PDB file of C-alpha atoms in Angstrom:
ATOM      1  CA  MET A   1      53.254   1.942 -24.970  1.00 61.00           C
ATOM      2  CA  LYS A   2      51.103  -0.280 -22.691  1.00 67.00           C
ATOM      3  CA  LEU A   3      47.785   0.828 -24.238  1.00 71.00           C
ATOM      4  CA  LEU A   4      46.318  -2.659 -24.328  1.00 70.00           C
ATOM      5  CA  LYS A   5      46.017  -5.141 -21.489  1.00 70.00           C
ATOM      6  CA  LEU A   6      44.682  -8.657 -21.911  1.00 71.00           C
ATOM      7  CA  GLY A   7      42.945 -10.417 -19.002  1.00 74.00           C
ATOM      8  CA  THR A   8      40.143 -12.788 -18.014  1.00 74.00           C
ATOM      9  CA  ILE A   9      36.482 -11.830 -17.891  1.00 69.00           C
ATOM     10  CA  ALA A  10      34.019 -14.063 -16.008  1.00 68.00           C
ATOM     11  CA  LEU A  11      30.237 -13.810 -15.739  1.00 69.00           C
ATOM     12  CA  ASP A  12      28.228 -15.255 -12.906  1.00 75.00           C
ATOM     13  CA  GLY A  13      24.908 -16.881 -13.884  1.00 74.00           C
ATOM     14  CA  THR A  14      23.359 -16.737 -10.404  1.00 74.00           C
ATOM     15  CA  LYS A  15      19.589 -16.324 -10.389  1.00 74.00           C
ATOM     16  CA  VAL A  16      17.970 -14.531  -7.473  1.00 67.00           C
ATOM     17  CA  HIS A  17      14.284 -14.975  -6.643  1.00 64.00           C
ATOM     18  CA  ALA A  18      12.502 -11.627  -6.685  1.00 63.00           C
ATOM     19  CA  ASN A  19       9.628 -10.959  -4.306  1.00 64.00           C
ATOM     20  CA  ALA A  20       7.990  -8.024  -6.121  1.00 62.00           C
ATOM     21  CA  SER A  21       5.662  -9.992  -8.340  1.00 63.00           C
ATOM     22  CA  ARG A  22       2.159  -8.839  -9.272  1.00 64.00           C
ATOM     23  CA  HIS A  23       0.773 -11.419  -6.905  1.00 64.00           C
ATOM     24  CA  ASN A  24       2.730 -10.143  -3.909  1.00 66.00           C
ATOM     25  CA  ALA A  25       2.299  -6.402  -4.502  1.00 74.00           C
ATOM     26  CA  LEU A  26      -1.146  -5.045  -3.608  1.00 78.00           C
ATOM     27  CA  SER A  27      -2.320  -1.450  -3.557  1.00 82.00           C
ATOM     28  CA  HIS A  28      -5.194  -0.203  -1.443  1.00 85.00           C
ATOM     29  CA  GLY A  29      -7.386   0.401  -4.511  1.00 86.00           C
ATOM     30  CA  ARG A  30      -6.712  -3.046  -5.952  1.00 86.00           C
ATOM     31  CA  ALA A  31      -7.346  -4.602  -2.532  1.00 87.00           C
ATOM     32  CA  SER A  32     -10.742  -2.882  -2.425  1.00 89.00           C
ATOM     33  CA  GLN A  33     -11.581  -4.159  -5.914  1.00 91.00           C
ATOM     34  CA  LEU A  34     -10.592  -7.707  -4.978  1.00 90.00           C
ATOM     35  CA  GLU A  35     -12.569  -7.483  -1.770  1.00 91.00           C
ATOM     36  CA  GLU A  36     -15.726  -6.420  -3.631  1.00 93.00           C
ATOM     37  CA  GLN A  37     -15.232  -9.155  -6.236  1.00 93.00           C
ATOM     38  CA  LEU A  38     -14.750 -11.820  -3.581  1.00 93.00           C
ATOM     39  CA  LYS A  39     -17.820 -10.654  -1.660  1.00 93.00           C
ATOM     40  CA  LYS A  40     -19.881 -10.986  -4.853  1.00 94.00           C
ATOM     41  CA  GLU A  41     -18.433 -14.449  -5.475  1.00 93.00           C
ATOM     42  CA  VAL A  42     -19.245 -15.503  -1.899  1.00 92.00           C
ATOM     43  CA  ALA A  43     -22.827 -14.261  -2.304  1.00 93.00           C
ATOM     44  CA  GLU A  44     -23.129 -16.148  -5.602  1.00 93.00           C
ATOM     45  CA  LEU A  45     -21.740 -19.330  -4.048  1.00 92.00           C
ATOM     46  CA  LEU A  46     -24.154 -19.054  -1.133  1.00 91.00           C
ATOM     47  CA  ARG A  47     -27.036 -18.590  -3.587  1.00 91.00           C
ATOM     48  CA  ARG A  48     -25.886 -21.645  -5.532  1.00 87.00           C
ATOM     49  CA  ALA A  49     -25.574 -23.634  -2.307  1.00 84.00           C
ATOM     50  CA  GLU A  50     -29.162 -22.787  -1.394  1.00 85.00           C
ATOM     51  CA  GLN A  51     -30.339 -23.833  -4.849  1.00 83.00           C
ATOM     52  CA  THR A  52     -28.401 -27.080  -4.580  1.00 78.00           C
ATOM     53  CA  ASP A  53     -29.839 -27.800  -1.163  1.00 77.00           C
ATOM     54  CA  LYS A  54     -33.357 -27.155  -2.432  1.00 76.00           C
ATOM     55  CA  ALA A  55     -32.964 -29.280  -5.543  1.00 74.00           C
ATOM     56  CA  GLU A  56     -31.078 -32.025  -3.665  1.00 62.00           C
ATOM     57  CA  GLU A  57     -28.636 -32.358  -6.505  1.00 59.00           C
ATOM     58  CA  ARG A  58     -24.884 -32.429  -6.280  1.00 56.00           C
ATOM     59  CA  ALA A  59     -23.151 -29.534  -7.999  1.00 53.00           C
ATOM     60  CA  PRO A  60     -19.860 -30.265  -9.754  1.00 68.00           C
ATOM     61  CA  LEU A  61     -18.339 -27.504  -7.623  1.00 72.00           C
ATOM     62  CA  ASP A  62     -17.186 -28.173  -4.053  1.00 78.00           C
ATOM     63  CA  ILE A  63     -18.944 -25.180  -2.535  1.00 80.00           C
ATOM     64  CA  PRO A  64     -17.676 -25.456   1.082  1.00 85.00           C
ATOM     65  CA  ALA A  65     -14.065 -25.588  -0.122  1.00 86.00           C
ATOM     66  CA  GLU A  66     -14.631 -22.652  -2.478  1.00 86.00           C
ATOM     67  CA  LEU A  67     -16.269 -20.642   0.300  1.00 89.00           C
ATOM     68  CA  ALA A  68     -13.400 -21.393   2.663  1.00 91.00           C
ATOM     69  CA  ARG A  69     -10.821 -20.418   0.043  1.00 91.00           C
ATOM     70  CA  ARG A  70     -12.520 -17.121  -0.729  1.00 92.00           C
ATOM     71  CA  GLU A  71     -13.099 -16.274   2.929  1.00 93.00           C
ATOM     72  CA  THR A  72      -9.412 -16.947   3.583  1.00 94.00           C
ATOM     73  CA  ARG A  73      -8.523 -14.580   0.750  1.00 94.00           C
ATOM     74  CA  LEU A  74     -10.927 -11.967   2.143  1.00 94.00           C
ATOM     75  CA  ALA A  75      -9.212 -12.186   5.528  1.00 94.00           C
ATOM     76  CA  ALA A  76      -5.775 -11.834   3.893  1.00 93.00           C
ATOM     77  CA  ILE A  77      -6.938  -8.812   1.882  1.00 93.00           C
ATOM     78  CA  ALA A  78      -8.412  -7.205   4.998  1.00 93.00           C
ATOM     79  CA  ALA A  79      -5.081  -7.703   6.783  1.00 94.00           C
ATOM     80  CA  ALA A  80      -3.197  -6.205   3.807  1.00 93.00           C
ATOM     81  CA  LYS A  81      -5.539  -3.191   3.732  1.00 94.00           C
ATOM     82  CA  ALA A  82      -5.050  -2.665   7.465  1.00 94.00           C
ATOM     83  CA  GLU A  83      -1.261  -2.754   6.976  1.00 94.00           C
ATOM     84  CA  ILE A  84      -1.475  -0.255   4.101  1.00 93.00           C
ATOM     85  CA  GLU A  85      -3.622   2.076   6.207  1.00 94.00           C
ATOM     86  CA  ARG A  86      -1.264   1.720   9.187  1.00 95.00           C
ATOM     87  CA  ARG A  87       1.736   2.618   7.033  1.00 94.00           C
ATOM     88  CA  ALA A  88      -0.126   5.581   5.557  1.00 94.00           C
ATOM     89  CA  ALA A  89      -1.004   6.826   9.057  1.00 95.00           C
ATOM     90  CA  GLU A  90       2.634   6.482  10.164  1.00 95.00           C
ATOM     91  CA  ARG A  91       3.833   8.345   7.085  1.00 95.00           C
ATOM     92  CA  LEU A  92       1.265  11.104   7.656  1.00 95.00           C
ATOM     93  CA  ALA A  93       2.319  11.477  11.290  1.00 95.00           C
ATOM     94  CA  ARG A  94       6.007  11.583  10.318  1.00 95.00           C
ATOM     95  CA  GLU A  95       5.413  14.155   7.572  1.00 94.00           C
ATOM     96  CA  GLN A  96       3.232  16.238   9.904  1.00 94.00           C
ATOM     97  CA  ALA A  97       5.983  16.232  12.539  1.00 95.00           C
ATOM     98  CA  GLU A  98       8.595  17.250   9.947  1.00 94.00           C
ATOM     99  CA  TYR A  99       6.349  20.055   8.706  1.00 94.00           C
ATOM    100  CA  GLU A 100       5.742  21.366  12.218  1.00 93.00           C
ATOM    101  CA  ALA A 101       9.487  21.189  12.960  1.00 93.00           C
ATOM    102  CA  ARG A 102      10.273  23.242   9.833  1.00 91.00           C
ATOM    103  CA  LEU A 103       7.570  25.734  10.757  1.00 90.00           C
ATOM    104  CA  ALA A 104       8.871  26.022  14.339  1.00 91.00           C
ATOM    105  CA  ALA A 105      12.448  26.490  13.066  1.00 90.00           C
ATOM    106  CA  ARG A 106      11.261  29.232  10.725  1.00 87.00           C
ATOM    107  CA  GLU A 107       9.372  30.991  13.521  1.00 87.00           C
ATOM    108  CA  GLN A 108      12.421  30.730  15.799  1.00 88.00           C
ATOM    109  CA  LYS A 109      14.653  32.110  13.069  1.00 85.00           C
ATOM    110  CA  ALA A 110      12.193  34.943  12.473  1.00 81.00           C
ATOM    111  CA  LYS A 111      12.132  35.740  16.194  1.00 83.00           C
ATOM    112  CA  ASP A 112      15.948  35.636  16.406  1.00 82.00           C
ATOM    113  CA  SER A 113      16.369  37.819  13.330  1.00 77.00           C
ATOM    114  CA  ALA A 114      13.635  40.195  14.549  1.00 66.00           C
ATOM    115  CA  SER A 115      15.559  40.776  17.760  1.00 66.00           C
ATOM    116  CA  ALA A 116      18.777  41.409  15.807  1.00 57.00           C
ATOM    117  CA  ARG A 117      17.096  43.570  13.200  1.00 57.00           C
ATOM    118  CA  ALA A 118      13.574  44.732  12.636  1.00 49.00           C
ATOM    119  CA  ALA A 119      13.048  42.785   9.390  1.00 51.00           C
ATOM    120  CA  SER A 120      10.706  39.869   8.919  1.00 53.00           C
ATOM    121  CA  PRO A 121      11.757  36.755   6.997  1.00 55.00           C
ATOM    122  CA  ARG A 122      11.462  37.324   3.268  1.00 61.00           C
ATOM    123  CA  ASN A 123      11.029  33.743   2.223  1.00 62.00           C
ATOM    124  CA  ARG A 124       7.793  31.798   2.128  1.00 65.00           C
ATOM    125  CA  PRO A 125       6.734  29.400   4.867  1.00 63.00           C
ATOM    126  CA  PRO A 126       7.956  25.819   4.378  1.00 61.00           C
ATOM    127  CA  ALA A 127       5.935  23.883   1.863  1.00 63.00           C
ATOM    128  CA  GLY A 128       4.887  20.514   3.109  1.00 60.00           C
ATOM    129  CA  SER A 129       3.054  17.689   1.444  1.00 53.00           C
ATOM    130  CA  ASN A 130       0.725  17.847   4.420  1.00 55.00           C
ATOM    131  CA  PRO A 131      -0.223  21.276   5.743  1.00 55.00           C
ATOM    132  CA  PRO A 132      -0.884  21.425   9.475  1.00 50.00           C
ATOM    133  CA  ILE A 133      -4.014  19.673  10.652  1.00 55.00           C
ATOM    134  CA  ARG A 134      -5.809  21.651  13.322  1.00 46.00           C
TER     135      ARG A 134
END
């Protein structure tokens, strides 16, 4: 009857490194929060550095290295925010162009159908996530 067929099954145990970790993904809101936190930490470290200089005592914390690390992170966050804003601007421009193209096509169709018959289009104008900006 040939209802059953025996064969070999093999599983591959390959592990692939994923790049979507919490540490690599950063939203604009989270970037703003981190930026504010780091600015506060920098201000606190500068205050502590002034106190240390005045008291002439060595703090257990390496303040110049900590400042450099946080300023590097601030620069990286600023670059990430700029990239997020650039992508958002590109997406807005693309969606605006698509919306205007749909609106122009609808107006052309209405003009073509108005010349063929005296009826206006019965459907609603195209809905876009971004209405025209004027």
